[in-house]
Amino acid sequence: MPGSKKPIKDETDPKHLDFQARDIRESSIYKSVRAYYHHLHAPAFGKVSGAEDPAVSPDGALIAVTGSIRTSLDQPLPDSRICIANVKRKDGLKVITRGSGNQHMPKWAPDGKTLGFLSDGEEKGIDEVMLLELGGFGEASPLVATSYDAKGKKADFVNGRVEYFSWSPDGKTVLLGVAGKEADAGDAAGSGKVSDGKKTDVPEWMPRIMAGEKEDSWRSVWVVDVEGGKAKKVSKEGTQVWEAEFKGNDAIVALVADGPGEETWYDAKIATINIEGGEEQIVYTPEFQAGFVTANPSGEIISLVDAVCSDRGIVAGNVSYFADGKQIAVDTKEVDVTHLAWSGDEKLFYDGVRGLANVAGVIEWKHGKAEATELWSTHEATGYFYPVSCPIPDSSNIAIILHSWERYPEIMIVEDGELVSIHSLAHEGSKWARAQVGERRALSWPGRDGLEIQGYLDLPKDTGKQYPLILNVHGGPIWAHLNRWGQSPLVAQGYAVLSTNPRGSGGRGQKFAHLELGDIGGEEVHDHLQGIKSVVEHAIVDPERIGVTGSSHGGFMSSWIITQSDIFKASVPQAAVNDWWSLYSTSNIGLFERFFFKVDPYEETNKYIDVSPVKLAGRYKTPVLQTAGADDLCVPVSQGLQYHQALKQNGVKDSVLVVYPGEGHGVRKWPAYFDLMARSIGWFERFMPSDAKGLEGLKEEAGEDSK
């Protein structure tokens, strides 16, 4: 665990970084990492430098997005504002919201006259729907009417945080997906509670209580009359609504469960709910998981994605239609579908992954049959976790935010299969960051059993030498490395980074994903080792300087793979599972384990323990630097402590556990993230140093860059 030593003074060599010190801000490596992010982001301070959630107006003339704005390196997370790009004029991105709080998730009313979005301007972290009239873009007003009691206290008609919303086909009502303030946040969103970060009047000494289910830990669905602002709860007590969408104007289709806990998502069912009376009917029980549950405007067709999943909201699988009382499987030609959006009654647009490619297409409903047509594909990326796009009404075109190793995010339209740029967010900082690294290579290699495995190799800019190699393992395990923007300080420091998509990853079909079931920590280990062997054989990397890192499932693998091979000189697991058996009773997603291990942990305990890093801790003496978030409900910090203690007890002298307060599943906030990157680079430099100058001498102050 971190100690309480004084800040390091006059630190010049990352190999000499004091890893027991809490405060490393005076070290050269911390200053260099901070300077790296200064050079990347400072040229865009105060400007929109990121975008997501593209939403096209009904007439196709405007694209609304959530724009992110940073103002300093001491800002923990970027501000978000609603922005508009004009498709024809292509005259930049206009910020149209202002005031306190953050705004995100724009959605147009069917008539195109009003733009809705979420905002936490009234109460930090607690979003509500705001409406903005198109003409002139003046002040936004709350969708839900508010009133105050005699003491001036605001009445809570919808008591909780609105996580998503949608307009009814006729535009008269709006659906709200509401999470109670004590509901768990998903691990992909950082874990913790929905209300985390909100200031309270409760003294710090008061205990945190863990008991039964709280009333405000449920998720529910509401509808609001747009004209009057009156809200009505539609879902019944005892029903957890994970996601919902209008089914025509009078009903809702939803993903529902029987309890509020995060783990209930893994066995959720599909139901229809009548808006008037609240009657609920289960229409489908998935074998595994489902997502993107939606319906066409008339409500005659329900559509969804069926998939085996490891993380709520990260879904990649097969499309099914439900029409005329029948389930119809849609052939999307080996694409793992990751997003669905209806445009009219007959066209369902989809995005997905096939291998390392992002694919967009449309499914047309004709004569009782669903036929998929691929519209466009790319080896760049169109989303953060997985591909996403927005259909342009009355066409087969889509709006996207495109990015890759070579391209900083750019708002674009795919028109008749061709890319049309609307607005690039690139700036001098992004160009600088790209110039600090070399190329990205898409690779494939055979697994131990001959199965093709894919991944990427990111190389430093210096050529003609063998690089130290860091294996980068993705989370999930049902997720995938894609060609996203995200230049790494590790590569700029002089390390080659191999990002692998082993069996179980998304994008290779459900049969490939199912290979992970019942085999956690099994053959996937050899997929990684075979990838390392492949790049070593090509004389690209130095076989004597190999490390590993990853977060969540990637953290588990970073702890586990060093017990399976002696080739690793250093490991940096983040948010790592280290004891699968104890995790089951301490995590908020224990049911995830039962799905993937396929056995009850209390009946077949050894199957969990046998692939737990704590069991084989110290088998090889690889130095381990672990990081964890103090508020992680998915993988509690106790997982890191168990492994740290086991390593020390088994003779590993170089073991450090770093715990970040106020962080959940993964470290996301600045400057804690700078600290994590500085410690990670310092760890690799100590035990497998690079030959490059790397970030050495990089200065934060303008005009003092020595590079």
XYZ file of C-alpha atoms in Angstrom:
707
model
C 0.000 0.000 0.000
C 1.176 3.588 -0.555
C 3.103 5.089 2.334
C 3.179 8.685 3.506
C 6.664 9.773 2.508
C 7.472 13.339 1.498
C 7.452 14.365 -2.192
C 10.488 13.302 -4.168
C 12.913 16.111 -4.896
C 15.189 16.466 -7.921
C 14.073 13.150 -9.387
C 15.741 12.655 -12.773
C 15.499 8.931 -13.518
C 12.156 7.068 -13.614
C 13.989 3.884 -12.588
C 14.582 5.572 -9.227
C 10.982 6.603 -8.634
C 9.959 5.966 -5.029
C 6.861 3.812 -5.510
C 6.004 3.944 -1.813
C 5.591 7.720 -1.924
C 2.034 9.042 -2.081
C 3.086 12.344 -3.629
C 5.273 11.962 -6.730
C 4.410 15.301 -8.308
C 7.997 16.554 -8.046
C 9.405 13.522 -9.847
C 10.631 13.952 -13.401
C 8.396 11.182 -14.739
C 5.235 12.733 -13.278
C 6.195 16.127 -14.679
C 6.910 14.580 -18.082
C 3.572 12.748 -18.154
C 1.726 15.907 -17.153
C 3.649 17.825 -19.825
C 2.665 15.185 -22.402
C -1.031 15.776 -21.705
C -0.444 19.534 -21.646
C 0.985 19.441 -25.162
C -1.862 17.196 -26.303
C -4.744 19.197 -24.819
C -3.637 22.774 -24.099
C -4.022 24.010 -27.707
C -7.729 23.146 -27.425
C -8.402 24.436 -23.901
C -11.726 26.268 -23.875
C -12.726 24.755 -27.223
C -14.739 21.703 -28.202
C -12.139 18.952 -28.543
C -14.285 15.809 -28.371
C -17.688 14.696 -29.624
C -20.145 11.818 -29.205
C -23.890 11.073 -29.431
C -24.486 12.251 -33.043
C -28.165 13.102 -33.673
C -29.412 14.205 -37.108
C -32.374 16.579 -37.371
C -35.462 15.186 -39.147
C -34.770 17.317 -42.240
C -31.136 16.136 -42.340
C -29.802 19.690 -42.175
C -28.178 19.653 -38.724
C -26.134 17.248 -36.641
C -26.286 17.718 -32.879
C -23.529 16.200 -30.735
C -22.294 16.169 -27.174
C -19.124 18.236 -27.265
C -16.451 17.977 -24.569
C -14.433 20.987 -23.421
C -11.345 21.021 -21.234
C -10.007 24.167 -19.622
C -6.977 22.997 -17.606
C -4.983 19.951 -16.523
C -6.482 20.299 -13.043
C -10.021 19.794 -14.326
C -10.924 16.214 -13.255
C -13.309 15.549 -16.163
C -14.193 17.634 -19.245
C -17.301 19.789 -19.365
C -19.916 18.762 -21.899
C -22.139 20.998 -24.024
C -24.646 20.448 -26.816
C -23.259 21.530 -30.179
C -24.655 21.845 -33.688
C -22.979 21.333 -37.079
C -24.655 22.496 -40.287
C -24.431 19.722 -42.884
C -24.526 21.975 -45.944
C -22.495 24.951 -44.746
C -19.831 22.901 -42.957
C -18.942 26.053 -41.042
C -17.754 24.536 -37.788
C -19.335 23.426 -34.549
C -21.581 25.840 -32.658
C -22.065 25.477 -28.894
C -25.769 26.063 -28.212
C -26.073 25.390 -24.462
C -24.558 27.187 -21.540
C -24.994 27.691 -17.815
C -24.159 25.493 -14.854
C -23.711 21.743 -15.026
C -23.116 19.551 -18.031
C -25.352 18.764 -20.986
C -25.293 15.647 -23.148
C -27.305 13.133 -25.229
C -29.146 15.396 -27.741
C -32.315 14.015 -29.367
C -34.591 15.765 -31.843
C -38.374 15.892 -31.593
C -40.048 14.192 -34.595
C -41.099 17.569 -36.029
C -37.547 18.939 -35.767
C -38.650 22.057 -33.889
C -37.316 21.051 -30.471
C -34.074 19.509 -29.291
C -34.083 17.572 -26.036
C -30.983 16.772 -24.003
C -29.890 15.779 -20.502
C -28.507 18.313 -18.035
C -27.407 18.287 -14.392
C -27.579 22.047 -14.038
C -30.110 21.875 -11.208
C -28.290 19.233 -9.131
C -24.760 18.017 -9.880
C -24.718 14.475 -11.233
C -28.520 14.192 -11.358
C -29.616 14.627 -14.981
C -33.025 15.799 -16.129
C -34.428 16.380 -19.621
C -34.254 19.910 -20.978
C -35.998 21.193 -24.112
C -34.616 23.813 -26.478
C -36.732 25.391 -29.193
C -35.040 25.482 -32.605
C -35.744 29.115 -33.452
C -32.771 31.142 -32.291
C -31.597 28.580 -29.729
C -32.549 30.539 -26.617
C -32.793 29.316 -23.048
C -33.642 25.648 -22.471
C -36.509 24.737 -20.149
C -37.098 21.571 -18.083
C -39.356 18.963 -19.643
C -40.913 17.964 -16.326
C -42.928 20.756 -14.728
C -41.599 21.812 -11.320
C -43.296 23.248 -8.267
C -42.158 24.325 -4.817
C -43.654 23.876 -1.378
C -44.252 26.625 1.167
C -40.606 26.469 2.278
C -39.320 26.834 -1.261
C -38.219 23.199 -1.595
C -38.453 21.745 -5.088
C -40.938 18.890 -5.498
C -39.370 15.712 -6.863
C -41.814 14.440 -9.471
C -39.115 12.174 -10.911
C -36.867 11.317 -7.981
C -33.600 10.161 -9.512
C -31.241 10.582 -12.403
C -32.521 10.367 -15.971
C -30.074 8.032 -17.737
C -31.733 8.075 -21.169
C -34.844 9.382 -22.893
C -36.697 9.187 -26.208
C -39.518 10.910 -28.054
C -42.751 9.106 -28.892
C -43.403 8.689 -32.639
C -46.060 11.430 -32.522
C -43.838 13.736 -30.452
C -46.449 14.271 -27.750
C -44.721 12.363 -24.961
C -41.187 11.626 -23.836
C -39.977 8.412 -22.216
C -37.560 8.695 -19.281
C -35.297 5.948 -17.987
C -34.738 6.922 -14.337
C -32.152 5.526 -11.916
C -32.692 6.052 -8.203
C -29.924 7.989 -6.485
C -28.708 4.852 -4.683
C -28.615 2.724 -7.867
C -25.304 1.193 -8.883
C -23.444 2.622 -11.858
C -22.269 0.039 -14.382
C -18.630 -1.044 -14.428
C -18.230 0.396 -17.939
C -19.327 3.746 -16.469
C -16.836 3.513 -13.611
C -18.888 1.578 -11.023
C -19.859 3.259 -7.751
C -23.289 4.794 -7.154
C -25.363 7.072 -9.379
C -25.137 9.744 -6.665
C -21.348 9.443 -6.162
C -19.617 12.816 -6.231
C -22.671 14.650 -4.961
C -22.032 16.770 -1.887
C -24.177 15.970 1.145
C -24.709 17.416 4.594
C -23.868 14.075 6.238
C -20.770 14.293 8.514
C -17.761 12.324 7.324
C -17.711 10.158 10.462
C -21.127 8.624 9.792
C -20.976 4.999 8.591
C -21.938 3.648 5.202
C -24.766 1.129 5.568
C -25.095 -2.060 3.551
C -28.348 -3.888 4.188
C -31.365 -4.760 2.055
C -32.673 -3.101 -1.082
C -33.326 0.619 -0.819
C -36.347 2.200 -2.426
C -34.173 4.595 -4.420
C -31.866 1.875 -5.778
C -34.328 0.782 -8.506
C -34.483 1.835 -12.141
C -37.882 2.737 -13.548
C -39.488 4.084 -16.704
C -41.691 7.179 -16.901
C -43.551 9.081 -19.600
C -44.020 12.836 -19.659
C -46.672 14.841 -21.487
C -44.662 17.401 -23.459
C -47.327 20.096 -23.460
C -48.171 19.984 -19.759
C -44.926 18.607 -18.331
C -46.790 16.046 -16.216
C -44.774 12.902 -15.412
C -46.245 9.438 -14.918
C -44.446 6.325 -13.748
C -45.225 3.418 -16.071
C -43.229 0.495 -14.665
C -44.661 -1.234 -11.612
C -43.088 -1.632 -8.190
C -40.675 -4.561 -8.110
C -39.693 -4.221 -11.779
C -36.185 -3.099 -12.627
C -36.089 -1.447 -16.062
C -32.596 -1.516 -17.582
C -33.552 0.039 -20.908
C -36.800 0.950 -22.649
C -38.200 2.413 -25.873
C -41.599 3.373 -27.246
C -43.575 0.628 -28.987
C -45.894 2.864 -30.939
C -47.392 5.746 -28.954
C -49.244 3.686 -26.357
C -46.793 1.021 -25.199
C -43.176 0.449 -24.242
C -40.774 -2.408 -24.873
C -38.200 -2.859 -22.140
C -35.381 -4.948 -20.737
C -36.574 -5.828 -17.226
C -35.450 -7.768 -14.163
C -36.813 -8.691 -10.736
C -34.281 -6.861 -8.580
C -32.323 -3.580 -8.516
C -28.822 -5.036 -8.130
C -26.313 -4.559 -10.944
C -26.019 -8.319 -11.426
C -29.724 -8.687 -12.340
C -28.897 -7.294 -15.786
C -27.318 -10.625 -16.683
C -30.627 -12.518 -16.613
C -32.984 -9.713 -17.676
C -35.990 -10.410 -19.925
C -37.856 -8.520 -22.652
C -41.291 -7.186 -21.732
C -43.960 -4.947 -23.175
C -45.648 -2.427 -20.868
C -48.942 -0.689 -21.565
C -48.585 3.025 -20.852
C -52.191 3.597 -19.778
C -52.645 0.726 -17.324
C -49.070 -0.430 -16.719
C -49.822 -4.044 -17.671
C -46.560 -5.927 -18.227
C -46.053 -8.993 -20.412
C -42.829 -10.965 -20.822
C -42.341 -11.631 -24.529
C -38.820 -13.099 -24.632
C -36.266 -14.637 -22.284
C -32.748 -14.533 -23.768
C -30.472 -17.539 -23.344
C -27.715 -15.143 -22.289
C -28.042 -11.343 -22.484
C -29.738 -8.791 -24.738
C -29.497 -5.099 -25.541
C -30.646 -2.285 -27.836
C -34.261 -3.303 -27.284
C -36.389 -1.124 -29.547
C -39.423 -1.110 -31.850
C -40.421 0.489 -35.127
C -42.658 3.590 -34.910
C -45.897 1.656 -35.501
C -44.962 -0.796 -32.760
C -45.503 -3.811 -34.989
C -41.882 -5.034 -34.818
C -39.653 -5.427 -31.778
C -35.926 -5.646 -32.480
C -32.963 -6.424 -30.240
C -29.426 -7.782 -30.119
C -28.901 -11.229 -28.566
C -25.392 -11.828 -27.238
C -23.246 -13.308 -24.526
C -21.980 -10.250 -22.625
C -19.616 -9.489 -19.776
C -20.476 -5.817 -19.164
C -23.813 -4.048 -19.036
C -24.354 -1.940 -22.123
C -21.423 -3.406 -24.066
C -23.343 -5.686 -26.414
C -22.190 -7.288 -29.668
C -24.217 -10.097 -31.195
C -27.091 -11.222 -33.393
C -30.192 -9.246 -34.410
C -33.645 -10.704 -33.803
C -37.045 -9.416 -34.902
C -40.310 -10.203 -33.122
C -43.293 -9.750 -35.411
C -46.673 -11.462 -35.791
C -45.913 -13.584 -32.733
C -42.711 -15.023 -34.210
C -38.991 -14.542 -33.580
C -37.041 -13.947 -36.783
C -33.245 -14.189 -36.853
C -31.586 -11.617 -39.133
C -28.470 -12.597 -41.074
C -26.014 -9.693 -40.866
C -23.261 -11.670 -42.595
C -20.843 -12.379 -39.728
C -21.171 -8.917 -38.202
C -21.458 -8.710 -34.407
C -24.078 -5.951 -34.175
C -23.387 -3.245 -31.570
C -26.101 -0.633 -32.190
C -29.625 -0.400 -33.662
C -31.703 2.612 -34.781
C -35.025 2.651 -36.634
C -35.677 5.161 -39.413
C -39.312 4.849 -40.406
C -41.335 1.659 -40.124
C -39.323 -0.526 -42.502
C -35.649 0.430 -42.099
C -33.526 -0.595 -39.122
C -29.956 0.712 -39.294
C -27.230 -1.232 -37.537
C -23.555 -0.880 -36.674
C -21.189 -3.652 -35.754
C -17.795 -5.304 -35.876
C -16.470 -7.962 -38.230
C -12.919 -8.877 -37.308
C -11.104 -5.546 -36.949
C -13.533 -3.683 -39.222
C -16.423 -1.395 -38.280
C -19.496 -2.101 -40.402
C -22.715 -0.139 -40.985
C -25.796 -1.505 -42.707
C -29.579 -1.438 -42.949
C -32.194 -4.143 -42.418
C -35.333 -3.740 -44.519
C -38.644 -5.354 -43.652
C -40.389 -6.565 -46.805
C -43.221 -9.051 -47.159
C -42.672 -10.468 -43.697
C -38.924 -10.911 -44.174
C -35.927 -9.024 -42.802
C -33.034 -8.556 -45.222
C -29.711 -6.941 -44.267
C -27.622 -4.874 -46.680
C -24.138 -3.658 -45.842
C -23.763 0.064 -46.562
C -20.174 0.796 -45.585
C -17.188 -0.545 -43.690
C -13.935 0.886 -42.391
C -10.865 -0.076 -40.414
C -11.277 3.100 -38.387
C -13.676 3.430 -35.438
C -17.089 5.087 -35.058
C -17.672 4.851 -31.322
C -15.863 4.620 -27.999
C -16.733 1.134 -26.754
C -18.233 -0.165 -29.996
C -19.427 1.276 -33.348
C -22.429 3.598 -33.375
C -24.028 5.885 -35.975
C -27.182 7.923 -36.546
C -29.344 7.358 -39.648
C -30.193 10.351 -41.812
C -33.974 10.353 -42.384
C -35.379 9.410 -45.809
C -32.044 8.070 -47.043
C -29.570 5.229 -46.631
C -26.911 7.600 -45.285
C -25.576 7.906 -41.742
C -23.802 10.426 -39.519
C -20.752 9.250 -37.595
C -17.849 10.468 -35.506
C -14.843 8.804 -37.107
C -11.474 8.330 -35.438
C -8.417 6.090 -35.538
C -4.697 5.917 -34.779
C -4.177 8.359 -37.651
C -7.337 10.471 -37.286
C -8.446 12.663 -34.402
C -12.271 12.534 -34.054
C -14.085 13.994 -37.052
C -17.828 14.490 -37.596
C -18.692 12.924 -40.942
C -21.505 11.660 -43.122
C -21.399 8.426 -45.068
C -23.235 9.367 -48.260
C -23.810 6.593 -50.789
C -20.840 4.731 -49.313
C -18.480 7.726 -49.469
C -17.137 9.801 -46.564
C -18.085 13.505 -46.404
C -16.360 15.570 -43.720
C -18.571 17.971 -41.769
C -16.150 19.110 -39.075
C -12.779 17.893 -37.813
C -11.897 18.364 -34.158
C -8.168 18.035 -34.858
C -5.917 20.737 -33.427
C -2.230 21.437 -32.951
C -2.127 19.281 -29.831
C -3.550 16.199 -31.558
C -1.104 16.660 -34.427
C 1.742 16.918 -31.930
C 0.668 13.720 -30.150
C 0.473 11.795 -33.412
C 4.010 12.906 -34.293
C 5.363 11.396 -31.047
C 4.612 7.804 -32.095
C 5.149 5.544 -35.075
C 2.743 3.304 -36.969
C -0.035 0.940 -35.947
C -0.013 -2.475 -37.611
C -3.000 -4.803 -37.816
C -1.820 -8.354 -37.157
C -3.106 -11.913 -37.016
C -1.529 -15.129 -35.799
C -2.604 -18.708 -35.065
C -3.543 -19.694 -31.538
C -2.094 -22.838 -30.048
C -4.916 -24.828 -31.647
C -4.657 -23.011 -35.000
C -7.560 -20.597 -34.417
C -6.884 -17.184 -35.984
C -6.308 -14.434 -33.409
C -6.144 -10.740 -34.281
C -4.737 -7.576 -32.765
C -2.685 -4.415 -33.223
C 0.974 -3.574 -32.733
C 1.721 0.086 -31.959
C 5.326 1.104 -32.568
C 7.466 4.021 -31.362
C 8.582 6.546 -33.957
C 12.248 5.492 -33.829
C 12.918 2.725 -36.341
C 15.660 0.194 -36.912
C 15.838 -1.229 -33.381
C 14.226 -3.860 -31.199
C 11.726 -2.349 -28.780
C 10.702 -3.469 -25.325
C 7.172 -4.873 -25.618
C 4.082 -4.357 -23.448
C 1.153 -6.738 -23.875
C -2.085 -4.724 -23.504
C -5.087 -6.900 -22.592
C -8.610 -5.493 -23.005
C -11.379 -5.713 -20.441
C -14.587 -7.661 -20.662
C -13.624 -10.319 -21.598
C -16.314 -9.845 -24.287
C -14.972 -6.634 -25.793
C -12.350 -5.827 -28.432
C -9.435 -3.618 -29.319
C -10.394 -1.587 -32.399
C -8.530 1.091 -34.330
C -9.538 3.982 -32.079
C -7.820 7.305 -31.501
C -5.855 7.243 -28.271
C -2.137 7.891 -28.517
C -0.347 6.236 -25.607
C 2.439 7.816 -23.543
C 3.849 4.278 -23.289
C 4.483 4.256 -27.045
C 5.834 7.812 -26.924
C 8.169 6.619 -24.154
C 9.656 4.029 -26.527
C 7.613 0.873 -25.869
C 5.941 -1.239 -28.515
C 2.398 -2.152 -27.416
C 0.658 -5.343 -28.559
C -3.135 -5.136 -28.128
C -4.697 -8.567 -28.577
C -8.234 -9.820 -29.233
C -8.123 -13.392 -27.883
C -10.926 -15.931 -28.109
C -13.964 -14.534 -26.349
C -13.488 -11.069 -27.867
C -16.265 -9.258 -29.718
C -16.378 -8.983 -33.495
C -15.785 -12.611 -34.401
C -19.303 -13.998 -33.950
C -21.077 -15.633 -31.038
C -19.328 -18.988 -31.480
C -15.983 -17.233 -30.974
C -17.307 -15.329 -27.942
C -18.699 -18.509 -26.393
C -15.201 -20.037 -26.353
C -14.601 -18.026 -23.169
C -17.513 -19.646 -21.313
C -16.235 -22.223 -18.870
C -12.625 -21.423 -19.811
C -11.728 -18.193 -17.997
C -7.952 -17.972 -17.818
C -7.555 -20.996 -20.086
C -6.789 -21.015 -23.785
C -6.944 -17.206 -23.966
C -3.585 -17.173 -22.146
C -1.986 -18.970 -25.078
C -3.620 -16.610 -27.584
C -1.678 -13.791 -25.918
C 1.551 -15.774 -25.688
C 1.306 -16.817 -29.322
C 0.885 -13.157 -30.295
C 4.039 -12.249 -28.382
C 5.866 -15.151 -30.020
C 4.797 -13.905 -33.448
C 6.195 -10.387 -33.020
C 9.365 -11.708 -31.393
C 9.937 -14.002 -34.392
C 9.742 -10.980 -36.686
C 12.630 -9.379 -34.738
C 10.489 -6.342 -33.909
C 10.776 -6.581 -30.139
C 13.338 -7.607 -27.557
C 12.363 -10.971 -25.999
C 14.235 -10.019 -22.830
C 12.054 -6.947 -22.192
C 8.398 -7.988 -22.145
C 5.741 -6.606 -19.801
C 1.971 -6.753 -19.476
C -0.839 -4.431 -18.449
C -4.618 -4.227 -18.673
C -7.723 -3.180 -16.760
C -10.666 -5.195 -15.387
C -10.479 -8.554 -17.182
C -7.228 -7.227 -18.639
C -6.129 -6.628 -15.052
C -6.954 -10.233 -14.160
C -4.931 -11.445 -17.131
C -2.015 -9.184 -16.156
C -2.003 -10.907 -12.755
C -2.685 -14.417 -14.113
C -0.435 -14.661 -17.173
C 2.673 -13.992 -15.089
C 1.876 -17.221 -13.196
C 1.710 -19.113 -16.507
C 4.948 -17.922 -18.129
C 8.310 -16.625 -16.970
C 8.862 -14.265 -19.927
C 7.423 -11.175 -18.214
C 9.777 -8.693 -16.585
C 7.031 -6.431 -15.161
C 3.271 -6.359 -14.749
C 0.829 -3.486 -14.121
C -2.676 -4.884 -13.421
C -5.482 -2.329 -13.059
C -8.811 -3.087 -11.314
C -7.780 -6.742 -11.376
C -9.728 -9.810 -10.290
C -7.286 -11.892 -8.254
C -9.558 -14.300 -6.383
C -12.603 -15.369 -8.357
C -14.166 -17.203 -5.408
C -14.124 -14.285 -2.974
C -15.148 -11.907 -5.760
C -18.469 -13.717 -6.074
C -19.525 -12.672 -2.573
C -17.996 -9.172 -2.600
C -18.749 -7.849 -6.117
C -22.038 -6.326 -7.262
C -21.959 -8.503 -10.417
C -21.447 -11.971 -8.963
C -23.956 -13.436 -11.418
C -21.521 -12.561 -14.228
C -19.139 -15.154 -12.785
C -21.754 -17.902 -12.693
C -22.513 -17.315 -16.371
C -18.863 -17.485 -17.384
C -17.711 -20.297 -15.089
C -20.921 -22.249 -15.739
C -20.883 -23.661 -12.195
C -22.059 -22.613 -8.716
C -19.083 -21.210 -6.733
C -20.334 -22.801 -3.521
C -20.700 -26.243 -5.074
C -17.553 -26.316 -7.234
C -15.271 -23.910 -5.414
C -12.049 -25.256 -6.909
C -13.007 -24.206 -10.452
C -12.942 -20.613 -9.242
C -9.851 -20.931 -7.079
C -7.783 -22.831 -9.644
C -7.683 -19.838 -12.016
C -7.240 -17.223 -9.294
C -3.857 -15.432 -9.373
C -3.626 -15.576 -5.559
C -3.318 -19.360 -5.726
C -0.136 -19.212 -7.815
C 1.207 -15.873 -6.581
C 4.989 -15.902 -6.617
C 5.330 -18.892 -8.945
C 7.551 -16.585 -10.943
C 8.975 -13.479 -9.328
C 7.647 -10.900 -11.797
C 7.477 -7.417 -10.214
C 3.844 -6.275 -9.884
C 2.430 -2.743 -9.591
C -1.342 -2.871 -8.998
C -3.762 0.050 -9.173
C -7.334 0.103 -7.870
C -10.205 2.526 -7.230
C -11.325 2.840 -3.620
C -14.998 3.079 -4.671
C -15.054 0.139 -7.110
C -18.142 -2.003 -6.442
C -17.464 -4.320 -9.370
C -13.920 -5.366 -8.407
C -13.426 -4.219 -4.798
C -10.028 -3.030 -3.645
C -9.803 -6.169 -1.481
C -8.929 -8.060 -4.673
C -5.747 -6.041 -5.028
C -4.889 -6.366 -1.353
C -5.218 -10.159 -1.442
C -2.814 -10.445 -4.367
C -0.352 -7.939 -2.898
C -0.221 -9.888 0.358
C 0.046 -13.236 -1.453
C 2.936 -11.967 -3.582
C 4.830 -10.719 -0.542
C 4.160 -13.952 1.360
C 5.544 -15.940 -1.566
C 8.815 -14.097 -1.957
C 8.025 -11.414 -4.558
C 9.927 -8.443 -3.172
C 8.696 -5.958 -5.785
C 4.951 -5.672 -5.176
C 3.118 -2.353 -4.793
C -0.613 -1.662 -4.491
C -1.782 1.879 -5.292
C -5.353 2.800 -4.290
C -6.966 5.980 -5.664
C -9.659 7.657 -3.525
C -12.791 8.805 -5.308
C -12.205 6.436 -8.235
C -14.234 3.394 -9.187
C -13.640 0.743 -11.824
C -10.590 2.272 -13.451
C -8.876 5.605 -12.816
C -10.506 8.273 -15.005
C -10.082 11.693 -13.393
C -7.211 14.124 -13.785
C -4.709 14.485 -12.153
C -5.055 10.991 -10.631
C -4.754 9.588 -14.150
C -1.417 11.383 -14.621
C -0.220 9.755 -11.414
C -1.290 6.316 -12.674
C 0.489 6.786 -16.005
C 3.645 8.101 -14.302
C 3.802 5.114 -11.954
C 3.097 2.684 -14.807
C 5.837 4.111 -17.027
C 8.197 4.281 -14.065
C 7.536 0.609 -13.245
C 8.304 -0.568 -16.768
C 11.351 1.700 -16.940
C 12.718 0.242 -13.724
C 12.463 -3.422 -14.752
C 12.570 -3.306 -18.581
C 13.839 0.148 -19.610
C 13.367 1.545 -23.084
C 16.269 2.791 -25.196
C 14.484 5.910 -26.407
C 14.642 9.399 -24.973
C 10.871 9.172 -24.735
C 9.192 11.841 -22.630
C 12.445 12.874 -20.978
C 12.837 16.638 -20.775
C 9.303 17.405 -21.914
C 8.145 20.626 -20.230
C 4.615 21.731 -19.456
C 5.241 25.455 -19.833
C 4.824 26.899 -23.285
C 8.140 27.601 -24.971
C 10.138 25.274 -22.707
C 9.662 22.077 -24.677
C 13.141 20.634 -25.063
C 12.085 18.064 -27.645
